[in-house]
Amino acid sequence: MKSLSPNLAVKDIKESVAYYQNNFGFEIEMLVDSLQEDFNPVVKEEKEYIWALIKKGDVSLMLQEKNSMKEDIGNFFNDISASITLYIEVDDVESLYEKVKENVEILKPVYETWYGQKEFYIKDINGYILGFSSKA
């Protein structure tokens, strides 16, 4: 195995990309429009998108519009949301928390774990649980 890239089913690609860009500094690596003709990493308002690859440092996420995912792999799920928790290590969890706390749904504010980490958990706009961590 070489890498792991979660592919998250989302309601709206543009909205989800903007959420991750604005709150966590992700950058678009690739976008795929609904006609599968345009792979330019620049969002165009007139286009509808079915897939995006976003990246921040060594963390990559694939975002796929829910109906497009069902077409690709079948109707194995009824709803999108937290069936997994994404655990993301960052340099300074407290600074990130201060930056995003007013713009995201906080599930658990910053706390220190028994295993020497500081963490906080959020629910993103599609219902996925993201945990952020750095050394205490």
Tab-separated table of N, CA and C in Angstrom:
chain	number	residue	atom	x	y	z
A	1	MET	N	0.841	-1.177	0.000
A	1	MET	CA	0.000	0.000	0.000
A	1	MET	C	0.882	1.234	0.000
A	2	LYS	N	0.414	2.274	-0.707
A	2	LYS	CA	1.220	3.483	-0.833
A	2	LYS	C	0.619	4.690	-0.144
A	3	SER	N	-0.713	4.799	-0.144
A	3	SER	CA	-1.322	5.982	0.462
A	3	SER	C	-2.788	5.703	0.766
A	4	LEU	N	-3.388	6.597	1.521
A	4	LEU	CA	-4.812	6.525	1.830
A	4	LEU	C	-5.411	7.899	1.583
A	5	SER	N	-6.421	7.962	0.733
A	5	SER	CA	-7.097	9.218	0.424
A	5	SER	C	-8.592	9.026	0.627
A	6	PRO	N	-9.140	9.501	1.720
A	6	PRO	CA	-10.580	9.366	1.928
A	6	PRO	C	-11.369	10.068	0.824
A	7	ASN	N	-12.424	9.413	0.346
A	7	ASN	CA	-13.328	9.987	-0.650
A	7	ASN	C	-14.665	10.189	0.054
A	8	LEU	N	-14.991	11.432	0.377
A	8	LEU	CA	-16.182	11.736	1.157
A	8	LEU	C	-17.341	12.113	0.250
A	9	ALA	N	-18.477	11.469	0.445
A	9	ALA	CA	-19.693	11.852	-0.273
A	9	ALA	C	-20.171	13.181	0.304
A	10	VAL	N	-20.459	14.145	-0.567
A	10	VAL	CA	-20.889	15.472	-0.122
A	10	VAL	C	-22.119	15.918	-0.899
A	11	LYS	N	-22.837	16.875	-0.324
A	11	LYS	CA	-24.047	17.397	-0.967
A	11	LYS	C	-23.712	18.315	-2.131
A	12	ASP	N	-22.702	19.160	-1.963
A	12	ASP	CA	-22.379	20.188	-2.953
A	12	ASP	C	-20.866	20.396	-2.977
A	13	ILE	N	-20.253	20.195	-4.126
A	13	ILE	CA	-18.797	20.303	-4.246
A	13	ILE	C	-18.319	21.726	-3.968
A	14	LYS	N	-18.917	22.714	-4.594
A	14	LYS	CA	-18.459	24.099	-4.407
A	14	LYS	C	-18.528	24.507	-2.938
A	15	GLU	N	-19.641	24.202	-2.300
A	15	GLU	CA	-19.827	24.564	-0.897
A	15	GLU	C	-18.818	23.829	-0.006
A	16	SER	N	-18.602	22.555	-0.287
A	16	SER	CA	-17.667	21.771	0.534
A	16	SER	C	-16.227	22.219	0.332
A	17	VAL	N	-15.837	22.493	-0.906
A	17	VAL	CA	-14.492	22.990	-1.180
A	17	VAL	C	-14.274	24.321	-0.457
A	18	ALA	N	-15.228	25.225	-0.563
A	18	ALA	CA	-15.104	26.532	0.097
A	18	ALA	C	-14.980	26.371	1.613
A	19	TYR	N	-15.731	25.459	2.187
A	19	TYR	CA	-15.673	25.200	3.629
A	19	TYR	C	-14.259	24.802	4.049
A	20	TYR	N	-13.668	23.860	3.328
A	20	TYR	CA	-12.326	23.391	3.678
A	20	TYR	C	-11.252	24.427	3.345
A	21	GLN	N	-11.442	25.213	2.309
A	21	GLN	CA	-10.494	26.283	1.996
A	21	GLN	C	-10.537	27.364	3.068
A	22	ASN	N	-11.723	27.859	3.357
A	22	ASN	CA	-11.873	29.000	4.260
A	22	ASN	C	-11.524	28.683	5.702
A	23	ASN	N	-11.836	27.478	6.149
A	23	ASN	CA	-11.597	27.144	7.551
A	23	ASN	C	-10.246	26.497	7.817
A	24	PHE	N	-9.731	25.738	6.855
A	24	PHE	CA	-8.528	24.955	7.131
A	24	PHE	C	-7.400	25.165	6.130
A	25	GLY	N	-7.585	26.028	5.143
A	25	GLY	CA	-6.519	26.353	4.214
A	25	GLY	C	-6.220	25.307	3.159
A	26	PHE	N	-7.169	24.406	2.890
A	26	PHE	CA	-6.961	23.426	1.821
A	26	PHE	C	-6.902	24.133	0.475
A	27	GLU	N	-6.159	23.545	-0.457
A	27	GLU	CA	-6.073	24.055	-1.823
A	27	GLU	C	-6.623	23.007	-2.782
A	28	ILE	N	-7.210	23.476	-3.865
A	28	ILE	CA	-7.770	22.570	-4.869
A	28	ILE	C	-6.651	22.033	-5.744
A	29	GLU	N	-6.580	20.724	-5.843
A	29	GLU	CA	-5.640	20.075	-6.751
A	29	GLU	C	-6.324	19.793	-8.094
A	30	MET	N	-7.604	19.352	-8.034
A	30	MET	CA	-8.332	19.040	-9.253
A	30	MET	C	-9.831	19.119	-8.984
A	31	LEU	N	-10.559	19.579	-9.985
A	31	LEU	CA	-12.021	19.582	-9.980
A	31	LEU	C	-12.492	18.854	-11.226
A	32	VAL	N	-13.607	18.141	-11.125
A	32	VAL	CA	-14.205	17.499	-12.291
A	32	VAL	C	-15.626	18.017	-12.416
A	33	ASP	N	-15.941	18.583	-13.590
A	33	ASP	CA	-17.289	19.115	-13.793
A	33	ASP	C	-18.263	17.985	-14.116
A	34	SER	N	-19.550	18.295	-14.099
A	34	SER	CA	-20.595	17.281	-14.284
A	34	SER	C	-20.558	16.627	-15.659
A	35	LEU	N	-19.966	17.296	-16.646
A	35	LEU	CA	-19.846	16.712	-17.988
A	35	LEU	C	-18.540	15.916	-18.140
A	36	GLN	N	-17.730	15.939	-17.118
A	36	GLN	CA	-16.423	15.278	-17.099
A	36	GLN	C	-15.547	15.742	-18.256
A	37	GLU	N	-15.596	17.062	-18.511
A	37	GLU	CA	-14.810	17.672	-19.583
A	37	GLU	C	-13.759	18.647	-19.057
A	38	ASP	N	-13.994	19.189	-17.871
A	38	ASP	CA	-13.134	20.240	-17.336
A	38	ASP	C	-12.506	19.739	-16.040
A	39	PHE	N	-11.164	19.717	-15.996
A	39	PHE	CA	-10.444	19.253	-14.812
A	39	PHE	C	-9.613	20.370	-14.186
A	40	ASN	N	-9.896	21.594	-14.565
A	40	ASN	CA	-9.200	22.779	-14.089
A	40	ASN	C	-9.441	22.959	-12.592
A	41	PRO	N	-8.408	23.259	-11.800
A	41	PRO	CA	-8.584	23.413	-10.357
A	41	PRO	C	-9.121	24.781	-9.912
A	42	VAL	N	-9.753	25.499	-10.823
A	42	VAL	CA	-10.330	26.801	-10.487
A	42	VAL	C	-11.846	26.693	-10.570
A	43	VAL	N	-12.529	27.044	-9.488
A	43	VAL	CA	-13.990	26.975	-9.443
A	43	VAL	C	-14.579	28.026	-10.375
A	44	LYS	N	-15.485	27.580	-11.232
A	44	LYS	CA	-16.216	28.482	-12.121
A	44	LYS	C	-17.678	28.442	-11.701
A	45	GLU	N	-18.242	29.605	-11.421
A	45	GLU	CA	-19.602	29.683	-10.904
A	45	GLU	C	-20.635	29.037	-11.809
A	46	GLU	N	-20.426	29.108	-13.115
A	46	GLU	CA	-21.411	28.569	-14.049
A	46	GLU	C	-21.359	27.040	-14.154
A	47	LYS	N	-20.358	26.410	-13.579
A	47	LYS	CA	-20.189	24.954	-13.678
A	47	LYS	C	-20.745	24.249	-12.444
A	48	GLU	N	-21.219	23.042	-12.682
A	48	GLU	CA	-21.572	22.123	-11.604
A	48	GLU	C	-20.456	21.094	-11.529
A	49	TYR	N	-20.068	20.730	-10.330
A	49	TYR	CA	-18.958	19.805	-10.155
A	49	TYR	C	-19.419	18.531	-9.463
A	50	ILE	N	-18.726	17.425	-9.807
A	50	ILE	CA	-19.065	16.136	-9.203
A	50	ILE	C	-17.937	15.582	-8.338
A	51	TRP	N	-16.726	16.151	-8.447
A	51	TRP	CA	-15.593	15.601	-7.704
A	51	TRP	C	-14.527	16.669	-7.543
A	52	ALA	N	-13.821	16.605	-6.411
A	52	ALA	CA	-12.689	17.495	-6.161
A	52	ALA	C	-11.630	16.764	-5.354
A	53	LEU	N	-10.393	17.099	-5.623
A	53	LEU	CA	-9.269	16.670	-4.795
A	53	LEU	C	-8.712	17.923	-4.150
A	54	ILE	N	-8.694	17.938	-2.814
A	54	ILE	CA	-8.154	19.084	-2.087
A	54	ILE	C	-7.005	18.601	-1.211
A	55	LYS	N	-6.085	19.526	-0.926
A	55	LYS	CA	-4.888	19.128	-0.201
A	55	LYS	C	-4.392	20.258	0.683
A	56	LYS	N	-3.881	19.877	1.845
A	56	LYS	CA	-3.189	20.802	2.744
A	56	LYS	C	-2.019	20.028	3.328
A	57	GLY	N	-0.810	20.422	2.985
A	57	GLY	CA	0.369	19.678	3.436
A	57	GLY	C	0.311	18.252	2.922
A	58	ASP	N	0.427	17.287	3.823
A	58	ASP	CA	0.382	15.874	3.454
A	58	ASP	C	-1.021	15.288	3.545
A	59	VAL	N	-2.026	16.114	3.814
A	59	VAL	CA	-3.406	15.630	3.957
A	59	VAL	C	-4.170	15.898	2.667
A	60	SER	N	-4.694	14.827	2.062
A	60	SER	CA	-5.515	14.936	0.860
A	60	SER	C	-6.902	14.391	1.154
A	61	LEU	N	-7.903	15.060	0.611
A	61	LEU	CA	-9.288	14.590	0.691
A	61	LEU	C	-9.893	14.637	-0.693
A	62	MET	N	-10.625	13.597	-1.025
A	62	MET	CA	-11.430	13.610	-2.235
A	62	MET	C	-12.861	13.893	-1.792
A	63	LEU	N	-13.532	14.769	-2.501
A	63	LEU	CA	-14.920	15.106	-2.231
A	63	LEU	C	-15.714	14.740	-3.472
A	64	GLN	N	-16.733	13.907	-3.306
A	64	GLN	CA	-17.521	13.479	-4.457
A	64	GLN	C	-18.992	13.717	-4.186
A	65	GLU	N	-19.657	14.344	-5.147
A	65	GLU	CA	-21.093	14.614	-5.028
A	65	GLU	C	-21.821	13.283	-4.850
A	66	LYS	N	-22.756	13.278	-3.911
A	66	LYS	CA	-23.413	12.048	-3.468
A	66	LYS	C	-23.978	11.202	-4.621
A	67	ASN	N	-24.705	11.803	-5.546
A	67	ASN	CA	-25.292	11.030	-6.645
A	67	ASN	C	-24.226	10.484	-7.586
A	68	SER	N	-23.155	11.236	-7.779
A	68	SER	CA	-22.043	10.766	-8.604
A	68	SER	C	-21.388	9.543	-7.960
A	69	MET	N	-21.240	9.578	-6.642
A	69	MET	CA	-20.643	8.439	-5.949
A	69	MET	C	-21.533	7.202	-6.090
A	70	LYS	N	-22.844	7.404	-5.979
A	70	LYS	CA	-23.761	6.274	-6.139
A	70	LYS	C	-23.652	5.679	-7.540
A	71	GLU	N	-23.483	6.533	-8.554
A	71	GLU	CA	-23.301	6.042	-9.924
A	71	GLU	C	-22.021	5.230	-10.054
A	72	ASP	N	-20.961	5.667	-9.387
A	72	ASP	CA	-19.670	4.992	-9.495
A	72	ASP	C	-19.624	3.660	-8.751
A	73	ILE	N	-20.134	3.645	-7.526
A	73	ILE	CA	-19.912	2.452	-6.694
A	73	ILE	C	-21.183	1.819	-6.163
A	74	GLY	N	-22.326	2.340	-6.524
A	74	GLY	CA	-23.576	1.725	-6.099
A	74	GLY	C	-24.210	2.431	-4.918
A	75	ASN	N	-25.429	2.080	-4.689
A	75	ASN	CA	-26.226	2.712	-3.637
A	75	ASN	C	-26.066	1.943	-2.324
A	76	PHE	N	-24.850	1.985	-1.777
A	76	PHE	CA	-24.601	1.233	-0.561
A	76	PHE	C	-24.870	2.034	0.706
A	77	PHE	N	-25.168	3.320	0.556
A	77	PHE	CA	-25.473	4.134	1.724
A	77	PHE	C	-26.720	4.962	1.454
A	78	ASN	N	-27.425	5.286	2.516
A	78	ASN	CA	-28.644	6.076	2.389
A	78	ASN	C	-28.423	7.536	2.700
A	79	ASP	N	-27.449	7.828	3.497
A	79	ASP	CA	-27.219	9.202	3.906
A	79	ASP	C	-25.727	9.420	4.035
A	80	ILE	N	-25.302	10.658	3.838
A	80	ILE	CA	-23.900	10.985	4.067
A	80	ILE	C	-23.768	11.528	5.477
A	81	SER	N	-22.695	11.226	6.105
A	81	SER	CA	-22.340	11.769	7.410
A	81	SER	C	-21.310	10.857	8.044
A	82	ALA	N	-21.129	11.023	9.329
A	82	ALA	CA	-20.022	10.378	10.018
A	82	ALA	C	-20.202	8.874	10.139
A	83	SER	N	-19.513	8.156	9.269
A	83	SER	CA	-19.360	6.730	9.456
A	83	SER	C	-17.899	6.448	9.803
A	84	ILE	N	-17.078	7.485	9.655
A	84	ILE	CA	-15.671	7.444	10.052
A	84	ILE	C	-15.342	8.773	10.721
A	85	THR	N	-14.260	8.771	11.464
A	85	THR	CA	-13.724	10.003	12.019
A	85	THR	C	-12.362	10.235	11.381
A	86	LEU	N	-12.164	11.405	10.809
A	86	LEU	CA	-10.866	11.750	10.244
A	86	LEU	C	-10.047	12.416	11.341
A	87	TYR	N	-8.874	11.888	11.606
A	87	TYR	CA	-8.005	12.365	12.673
A	87	TYR	C	-6.803	13.017	12.009
A	88	ILE	N	-6.663	14.330	12.190
A	88	ILE	CA	-5.670	15.107	11.456
A	88	ILE	C	-4.691	15.740	12.440
A	89	GLU	N	-3.415	15.431	12.270
A	89	GLU	CA	-2.383	16.025	13.106
A	89	GLU	C	-1.996	17.383	12.534
A	90	VAL	N	-1.930	18.385	13.392
A	90	VAL	CA	-1.565	19.744	12.994
A	90	VAL	C	-0.417	20.229	13.878
A	91	ASP	N	0.202	21.337	13.488
A	91	ASP	CA	1.311	21.880	14.274
A	91	ASP	C	0.854	22.478	15.594
A	92	ASP	N	-0.257	23.232	15.573
A	92	ASP	CA	-0.709	23.965	16.758
A	92	ASP	C	-2.228	23.899	16.832
A	93	VAL	N	-2.743	22.945	17.575
A	93	VAL	CA	-4.183	22.718	17.633
A	93	VAL	C	-4.927	23.895	18.256
A	94	GLU	N	-4.321	24.560	19.219
A	94	GLU	CA	-5.005	25.686	19.875
A	94	GLU	C	-5.182	26.874	18.922
A	95	SER	N	-4.167	27.159	18.108
A	95	SER	CA	-4.287	28.241	17.124
A	95	SER	C	-5.355	27.926	16.090
A	96	LEU	N	-5.390	26.678	15.618
A	96	LEU	CA	-6.415	26.283	14.655
A	96	LEU	C	-7.798	26.404	15.275
A	97	TYR	N	-7.935	25.963	16.501
A	97	TYR	CA	-9.227	26.056	17.195
A	97	TYR	C	-9.701	27.510	17.265
A	98	GLU	N	-8.808	28.410	17.648
A	98	GLU	CA	-9.174	29.828	17.743
A	98	GLU	C	-9.583	30.383	16.382
A	99	LYS	N	-8.921	29.932	15.336
A	99	LYS	CA	-9.222	30.413	13.986
A	99	LYS	C	-10.607	29.976	13.519
A	100	VAL	N	-11.002	28.735	13.830
A	100	VAL	CA	-12.219	28.163	13.226
A	100	VAL	C	-13.432	28.104	14.146
A	101	LYS	N	-13.271	28.307	15.432
A	101	LYS	CA	-14.347	28.015	16.387
A	101	LYS	C	-15.650	28.762	16.116
A	102	GLU	N	-15.607	29.928	15.511
A	102	GLU	CA	-16.819	30.684	15.220
A	102	GLU	C	-17.485	30.258	13.912
A	103	ASN	N	-16.773	29.478	13.082
A	103	ASN	CA	-17.262	29.140	11.738
A	103	ASN	C	-17.612	27.678	11.546
A	104	VAL	N	-17.355	26.845	12.533
A	104	VAL	CA	-17.607	25.406	12.410
A	104	VAL	C	-18.428	24.929	13.602
A	105	GLU	N	-19.001	23.747	13.463
A	105	GLU	CA	-19.762	23.151	14.566
A	105	GLU	C	-18.797	22.369	15.458
A	106	ILE	N	-18.534	22.917	16.639
A	106	ILE	CA	-17.621	22.280	17.591
A	106	ILE	C	-18.373	21.175	18.333
A	107	LEU	N	-17.823	19.975	18.294
A	107	LEU	CA	-18.393	18.870	19.059
A	107	LEU	C	-17.722	18.741	20.419
A	108	LYS	N	-16.409	18.985	20.439
A	108	LYS	CA	-15.647	18.920	21.685
A	108	LYS	C	-14.521	19.930	21.593
A	109	PRO	N	-14.518	20.935	22.476
A	109	PRO	CA	-13.453	21.946	22.418
A	109	PRO	C	-12.096	21.343	22.804
A	110	VAL	N	-11.051	22.137	22.681
A	110	VAL	CA	-9.695	21.673	22.964
A	110	VAL	C	-9.615	21.102	24.378
A	111	TYR	N	-9.026	19.936	24.460
A	111	TYR	CA	-8.786	19.287	25.744
A	111	TYR	C	-7.494	18.489	25.639
A	112	GLU	N	-6.925	18.131	26.788
A	112	GLU	CA	-5.705	17.343	26.810
A	112	GLU	C	-6.062	15.894	27.095
A	113	THR	N	-5.504	15.002	26.282
A	113	THR	CA	-5.806	13.576	26.408
A	113	THR	C	-4.862	12.906	27.402
A	114	TRP	N	-5.208	11.701	27.782
A	114	TRP	CA	-4.346	10.905	28.662
A	114	TRP	C	-3.088	10.431	27.935
A	115	TYR	N	-3.099	10.488	26.583
A	115	TYR	CA	-1.953	10.009	25.809
A	115	TYR	C	-1.085	11.157	25.279
A	116	GLY	N	-1.207	12.349	25.904
A	116	GLY	CA	-0.271	13.437	25.635
A	116	GLY	C	-0.551	14.288	24.412
A	117	GLN	N	-1.789	14.329	23.982
A	117	GLN	CA	-2.167	15.161	22.850
A	117	GLN	C	-3.186	16.209	23.305
A	118	LYS	N	-3.239	17.315	22.568
A	118	LYS	CA	-4.337	18.270	22.684
A	118	LYS	C	-5.185	18.073	21.447
A	119	GLU	N	-6.503	17.983	21.639
A	119	GLU	CA	-7.396	17.683	20.531
A	119	GLU	C	-8.666	18.504	20.611
A	120	PHE	N	-9.332	18.644	19.462
A	120	PHE	CA	-10.715	19.094	19.426
A	120	PHE	C	-11.397	18.414	18.252
A	121	TYR	N	-12.727	18.337	18.347
A	121	TYR	CA	-13.509	17.651	17.320
A	121	TYR	C	-14.606	18.563	16.797
A	122	ILE	N	-14.828	18.465	15.475
A	122	ILE	CA	-15.890	19.235	14.838
A	122	ILE	C	-16.745	18.306	13.982
A	123	LYS	N	-17.900	18.814	13.569
A	123	LYS	CA	-18.708	18.165	12.542
A	123	LYS	C	-18.712	19.100	11.353
A	124	ASP	N	-18.291	18.592	10.171
A	124	ASP	CA	-18.245	19.462	9.001
A	124	ASP	C	-19.643	19.647	8.408
A	125	ILE	N	-19.755	20.390	7.330
A	125	ILE	CA	-21.066	20.742	6.776
A	125	ILE	C	-21.796	19.567	6.154
A	126	ASN	N	-21.101	18.434	5.987
A	126	ASN	CA	-21.746	17.230	5.471
A	126	ASN	C	-21.964	16.179	6.550
A	127	GLY	N	-21.621	16.509	7.790
A	127	GLY	CA	-21.849	15.601	8.901
A	127	GLY	C	-20.665	14.731	9.280
A	128	TYR	N	-19.518	14.911	8.616
A	128	TYR	CA	-18.336	14.124	8.950
A	128	TYR	C	-17.673	14.679	10.207
A	129	ILE	N	-17.112	13.782	11.010
A	129	ILE	CA	-16.419	14.165	12.240
A	129	ILE	C	-14.935	14.289	11.933
A	130	LEU	N	-14.359	15.446	12.256
A	130	LEU	CA	-12.925	15.681	12.088
A	130	LEU	C	-12.322	15.966	13.444
A	131	GLY	N	-11.282	15.237	13.766
A	131	GLY	CA	-10.516	15.486	14.982
A	131	GLY	C	-9.189	16.113	14.614
A	132	PHE	N	-8.792	17.127	15.351
A	132	PHE	CA	-7.515	17.794	15.126
A	132	PHE	C	-6.663	17.625	16.370
A	133	SER	N	-5.375	17.379	16.184
A	133	SER	CA	-4.512	17.016	17.302
A	133	SER	C	-3.117	17.584	17.132
A	134	SER	N	-2.501	17.928	18.263
A	134	SER	CA	-1.073	18.224	18.307
A	134	SER	C	-0.552	17.820	19.679
A	135	LYS	N	0.760	17.695	19.797
A	135	LYS	CA	1.352	17.290	21.071
A	135	LYS	C	1.051	18.325	22.145
A	136	ALA	N	0.761	17.838	23.336
A	136	ALA	CA	0.455	18.717	24.473
A	136	ALA	C	1.699	19.390	24.988
